[in-house]
Amino acid sequence: MMNKDFAGEMLTTMIKIRLFEEKAVELFAAKELPGWLHSYIGEEAVATGVCLALNPGDYISSTHRGHGHCIAKGVSLKAMMAELYGKKTGYCHGRGGSMHIADFSKGMIGANGIVGGGIPVATGAALGSKMKKMGKVSVCFFGDGASNQGAFHEALNLAAVWNLPAVYVCENNLFAETTPQSEHQHINDIAQRAVAYGMFGDIADGMNVLSVYEKAKLAADRARNGEGPTLLECKTYRYRGHWEGDPQPYRTKKEIEEWKKKDPIRAFQQYVIENRLLTESEIEKATHDIQAEIDEAVVYGRKSPLADVQEAVCSLFV
Amino acid sequence: MMNKDFAGEMLTTMIKIRLFEEKAVELFAAKELPGWLHSYIGEEAVATGVCLALNPGDYISSTHRGHGHCIAKGVSLKAMMAELYGKKTGYCHGRGGSMHIADFSKGMIGANGIVGGGIPVATGAALGSKMKKMGKVSVCFFGDGASNQGAFHEALNLAAVWNLPAVYVCENNLFAETTPQSEHQHINDIAQRAVAYGMFGDIADGMNVLSVYEKAKLAADRARNGEGPTLLECKTYRYRGHWEGDPQPYRTKKEIEEWKKKDPIRAFQQYVIENRLLTESEIEKATHDIQAEIDEAVVYGRKSPLADVQEAVCSLFV
Amino acid sequence: MRQISYREALHEVLDYELQINPDVFLLGEDIGPLGGAFGVTTGLWQKYGNERVRNTPLSEIAIVGAATGAASVGMRPVAEIMFCDFLFVAGDQLINQTAKMRYMFGDQCQLPLVIRTVIGAGQSAAAQHSQSLEGLLAHIPGFKSVIPSTPYDAKGLLKTAIEDNNPVLFYEHKSLYNMKGEVPEEMYSIPFGVADVKRKGKDVTVIATAEMVHKSLRVADRLQKEGIDVEIIDPRTLVPLDMDTIINSVKKTHKAVVVHEAHLSYGPGAEIVARLADEAFDYLDAPLKRVGAKDVPIPMAPHLESFVIPQEEDIYKAIKSVVD
Amino acid sequence: MRQISYREALHEVLDYELQINPDVFLLGEDIGPLGGAFGVTTGLWQKYGNERVRNTPLSEIAIVGAATGAASVGMRPVAEIMFCDFLFVAGDQLINQTAKMRYMFGDQCQLPLVIRTVIGAGQSAAAQHSQSLEGLLAHIPGFKSVIPSTPYDAKGLLKTAIEDNNPVLFYEHKSLYNMKGEVPEEMYSIPFGVADVKRKGKDVTVIATAEMVHKSLRVADRLQKEGIDVEIIDPRTLVPLDMDTIINSVKKTHKAVVVHEAHLSYGPGAEIVARLADEAFDYLDAPLKRVGAKDVPIPMAPHLESFVIPQEEDIYKAIKSVVD
Ligand SMILES: Cc1ncc(C[n+]2csc(CCOP(=O)(O)OP(=O)(O)O)c2C)c(N)n1
Ligand SMILES: Cc1ncc(C[n+]2csc(CCOP(=O)(O)OP(=O)(O)O)c2C)c(N)n1
Ligand SMILES: [Mg+2]
Ligand SMILES: [Mg+2]
C-alpha cells in the first residue's frame, strides 16, 4: 500500500492541517478573525488517515473542530480562509464561519456547531447514497463528548438496522470541552458502543496515521460492499485548549507534553524517512509550498469583499 | 425466599393485573372509557417480579402500557379506575387518563405517553434519592422500542457515570407498536446495551415471575448498595394488540398462541400448587376477592363526580 | 365532483409521487404494514415495498436527521412524525440542522423534504398527544408551514410541499382525517402563501386554521341568522403568510378575530394579530380578538378537554364581542 | 451603592442558595472547574464540591430529565444549558415532561427547578450559538419565563426563580454578563409578573427585553434631543406577563413599539402586541410596531450579524414611524 506518492500525500495533508491551524490561531489571536476557533492541532492523523481512505465523491460531515476534516477532504484553502474571515468568497459567503464550513462539491456536507448534531444528517446522506445507488460512503466525525448525545444513539441504531454505508469516526481526545472522559462516561473504549447496535466496532491509534488509514479503509470497504456501518474510535489528543482562549484548568502541562511525544506528524515523518519514501529536502520543499499556499489563502481571505447584506436576508429559501 | 405469603402475593398481583386489564378492555370496548387503552395482558410477570423486589418507598416510572406497573406497586384500584373514567377522584383528577397515572405517595412517579420520555426523569429521581440519602431505588420501565430513543442513551450514560441507584427494566415484548424488533434494531438482547455504559446488564425470562423477581432483586440490591445501575431486559410478549383496536397486520394468531402456552400466571399457579404453597381453593378465593375489588373500583369510577372545569384551568402553577 | 376524505386526499398525493418520482420516499414509525397511526399511508408499503416506504425505529431524531441528510444529497423524503407532540424529540435536528443547513452553508444544497405530522385534540388522548404545536417552528426561519383544513386543500398543498425544494412542515389535524369533501381526480398544486376565503362576509373577518375553520363556519351560519355576516379566511400556510388577503378583508369588515387550536399565549394567532395591528391599523374599528386553547396542558377527560379547546361558543362570543 | 456585573449578580445568588439550602444543587456542562462557558459558576465547584456542582456529560436530555426527576422528589436543581440553542436537544423533556408533569399528574408533586440558559448574538458565533429562543417555550403552559436585563434584576429574579416551586426558564443574554450596575449586597427577590419601567416618558411606550432594553435606552436619549419622550418598559418575565404596567403606559402614550432580539415572525413580541391590540385598543393612536431579528438564521460575519440583529437605528426608525 505504501508508495512514495501516497506517503507524500499523507504527510503533506497532515502538515497542511497543522500549518493552516497554526496560522488560524495566529490570526485569531491578532483579532483578525471574528467568531470562535477550535484548533485541530494534535489530531491531524485522524482526519488524514480517514479521508485518504475515501473516494473523492464520498461524504464526510464534521464538527466544531472541523478544519482538519475539510483540508483532508481536499477543499480549497482559499475559500476556507475566506469563510474564516467572513467574506463573500468563503464557502458560506460568511454566514457560517469556522464552525460551519461545507463544500458539497467535494462531498464535505458540513461542519456543525451542535455537538452530535451532524451524526443523524450524515446517516441520512448514507441513506441517500444507498437509495440512489451512488456507491458513496458517508463518514461522520465526532468527539468522545458527542458519543453521549441521543442523536448518536438514534443514528447509529438506524444505520445498523438499515445496513447503511456509513462510518462513524469517534475522535476520542479524552475531553469534552473541560470534562475528562472518565467523568462523562463509565467506559474507556467508545468503540464498545458498537455492540449496542450490532455494528462493527474498531479502534485505531489516532496518533498514527497508518493505523487510522488501515482501520478506516477496512470500514469504508465494508460500507461500500454492503457489509454495514462501522464505529471507529480513534484515540487522540488535542494540544491546544478546547477553544482559543480556554484557560485549561482541567489538565496539566505535563500531560500535554507527554502526548506531544507521540506527535503524529513527527512520527510519520520519521517513518517515511527511515523507509526511504521521502527525503528531508523533499519534505522541506513540500512544507514550503504548503506555507505559500496558506499565505496566499490568507491574502485572499483578507482582500475578499464582504457579502452583500441584502442578499444575506433574501436567500432563505430556494 | 419462597414462602406461602410471598407466593400468594406474587400470584394475586399477577391475577389482579390480568383481571383489571380484562375489565378495562371490556369497559373500553363498551365505550365506557374515554381515550385510548394499551393492555398489559401477557406481561404481568414483569411488573410483578420487579415491584415485589422493591421496598415500599422505592420509585418506579412507567409507560403508556402502565396499569400493570401501578397495580404491582400497590396503588389504589379505585383511584386508577376513576382516572380511566376521567373523574375527579382519579389520581390525576381526570387530567391524565390511562397513559398518565401516578401515585407519588406510593413512589409511582408517573406513566408516560412519550416513549422513552420517562427514562431521564426516573434517572433524576434516582439522583434525588442519592443526594438526599433516601436509600430509595428508582426503577424505570420501558419497552424494546423505547431503547432506540436518544433519551434512553443519555439517561443510562448519566446513571452509569454518576453511579445512581437506578434499575432500567426493558420489557422486550418483541414489537414497538407494529414494528418487530428485528426491524427496529440489529441486536437480539437489549441487555447488551449495558456494555455501552459500563453498566451491569442482565436478562430475565419475562414470562416467569420468579426469574424476573430474582434478577430484579439482584439489581435493586446492587443499586441500594451503591454498586450502580442495571439494565435488566425481560423477554416477554403482549397478547393483545398494541392498543385496543389494533388490527395487528404484523403477526399471526399462531405466534400469539405459541406465546400463550408460556402464560406467566398459569405457569406460576402450577408452580405454587405443585410446591404446595397454595391450594386451588385458596387461589379461587383470592381470585374471587380480586374480582370483587375490581368491580367495586368500577362502580367507584362510574359513580364518581367529574372534575370541576374551572379548577382544571386554574391550577397550572403551585 | 367526487367526494373523498382528507386522509384519502393525502394518500393520493403520496401514491402519485411515489409512482412518478424515484427520489421520493416515505419514512416514519409504523407507516409500513399498518399504514401509519392514522392510516394515511395504507397500502403504500404493500405497493412500493420496504425501500420506498420505510418503517423506522422509534427514533424521531434519526427520522428527521435521515430525511435531512438524504434530502441534502438529492432525495425527496416525506417523513411522518406520528404526533406533533413528538416533533421536539427531534427538536435540535429541526431547529439547528434542517432549518439552517441550506442557508448556513451558503446555499450549497437544496433541502426538499416534507415532514408530515398530526395536530389537534378531541380524542381524549391527553397532554402528550393532543397539542397543536404549529406555532413553534413557524418562529424558526427555514421552514415553510402548512396547515390544511379541507380535503381539497390537503391534496393541493401536499403536492406543492413535495415539489418544494425547502423543508416543509405539514400539519394534519386528527379530527379532519375522516372529513369528506370535493377533490378532483387529477393532480393540482395549491401555491403556498395564498389564503383561501372559506366564506364571504362583510361584517367581521375570522382568520382560522385546521379544524377551527369548520367550527367557525358553523358559528358563521348561526350568526347569519342574527344578521351578522362573517368572512372566514384560512391562511392555509403560516409561513409564508398571506397577509394581503387578510388585510383586504379587514379593510372591508374593520374587525378581526383569529381562531386556532394552539394555546392562546405566544401562539401563532398573535403574529396575525400583530401584523394587523401594524399594517391594517387604520382600518380597524374594534379590538382584535383571539381564540385559542386555554393555557394549560390538554386534559384527558372529555369535559375538561372540551373546556380547554376552543368550542363554537367561544368563537361565537369572541365575534359577538367585536360586532356588538 | 456598589456596582457589580450581571455575571457576579447571578453568581451571588447561586452561591447563597447553595450555602443555605442543601436541596439546591447545580448541574450542567462544564460548570465545574471551568465555571461554565460564561463563568457564572466560577469557584462554586471548588467551594461546594462535585456533588452540589455537577459537571454533566454532554447530554442535554439527561440534564433536563435529571433536573426534572430530582425536583419531583424534593430537590431544587438549577440546571445550566450552555446556549439556548441547545434547549431543543432536550425539547421533548422540556415540552412533554417538565412542563406537564405537575399538572398532568393532578398536582401530586411540586417541580422546583430552574433552567438557566444563554441567549443572544453579537459574538459572531453563527446560526447555532446566537439565537434568542425565549419565545418558543413561553407558548408551552407550565413554564415561567424570565429574561433579566440588568445586574439588579438578574439577582432578584434568580432568587425568586430558585424559590419558586414550578419550572422556571431563565434566559441570560451573553452580551450582558460584563455589564455593571448597582446591586445591593443583601439578598432580595423580585416578584415575577412585575414589569419595570426602565425610563419614564410620555410620548411613546417601548417594551423591550434583555439587551434591547439598553439599545432602546440609548435611542431614547437620542430621541429626547429631538423632543420625543420615550417610556421604556422591561417586562422582565414573559410568563407571567405584566400587561397592566404596559397598558397603563400605553393609556398615557397611546403608542407602542415592542423590541426584542428574537426573530420577528411568530416571536414573543407578537403576544405583547396582540394583547395591546385587544386590551388597549381604545387608547391606541398609531399602528403597533415590532422590532426583531430578521427572519434568517443568524449569520457569522459581523456585518451580516449586525444587519440581522436589531440595531439602535432600527429601533429609532420604528419609534419615529409612530410618533411622526
Ligand atoms: C448540543 C451541544 N451541547 C453543548 C455544546 C457546547 N460544546 C461545544 S464543543 C463541546 C465539547 C465537545 O466534546 P467532543 O465531542 O469530545 O469534541 P472535541 O471538542 O473534544 O473535539 C461542547 C460541550 C454544543 N456545541 N452542542
Ligand atoms: C416519542 C414517541 N414516539 C412515538 C410514539 C408512538 N408510540 C406509542 S407506543 C409506541 C411503541 C412502543 O414500543 P415499546 O417501547 O416496545 O413499548 P410497547 O408498546 O411494546 O410496550 C409508539 C411508536 C410515542 N408515544 N412517543
Ligand atoms: Mg473530545
Ligand atoms: Mg415493545
mmCIF file of C-alpha atoms and ligand atoms in Angstrom, chain B residues 143-145 171-177 184 238, ligand 4:
data_model
loop_
_atom_site.group_PDB
_atom_site.id
_atom_site.type_symbol
_atom_site.label_atom_id
_atom_site.label_comp_id
_atom_site.label_asym_id
_atom_site.label_seq_id
_atom_site.Cartn_x
_atom_site.Cartn_y
_atom_site.Cartn_z
ATOM 1 C CA GLY B 143 -40.112 -1.180 26.001
ATOM 2 C CA ASP B 144 -37.853 -2.532 23.283
ATOM 3 C CA GLY B 145 -38.928 0.324 21.045
ATOM 4 C CA GLU B 171 -39.862 -5.032 28.693
ATOM 5 C CA ASN B 172 -38.884 -6.582 25.411
ATOM 6 C CA ASN B 173 -42.212 -7.738 24.004
ATOM 7 C CA LEU B 174 -40.669 -8.019 20.525
ATOM 8 C CA PHE B 175 -42.640 -5.176 18.994
ATOM 9 C CA ALA B 176 -42.671 -1.433 19.009
ATOM 10 C CA GLU B 177 -46.265 -0.874 18.064
ATOM 11 C CA HIS B 184 -36.006 -1.633 14.644
ATOM 12 C CA ARG B 238 -48.230 -8.876 24.802
HETATM 13 MG MG MG E 4 -42.366 -3.389 22.727
#
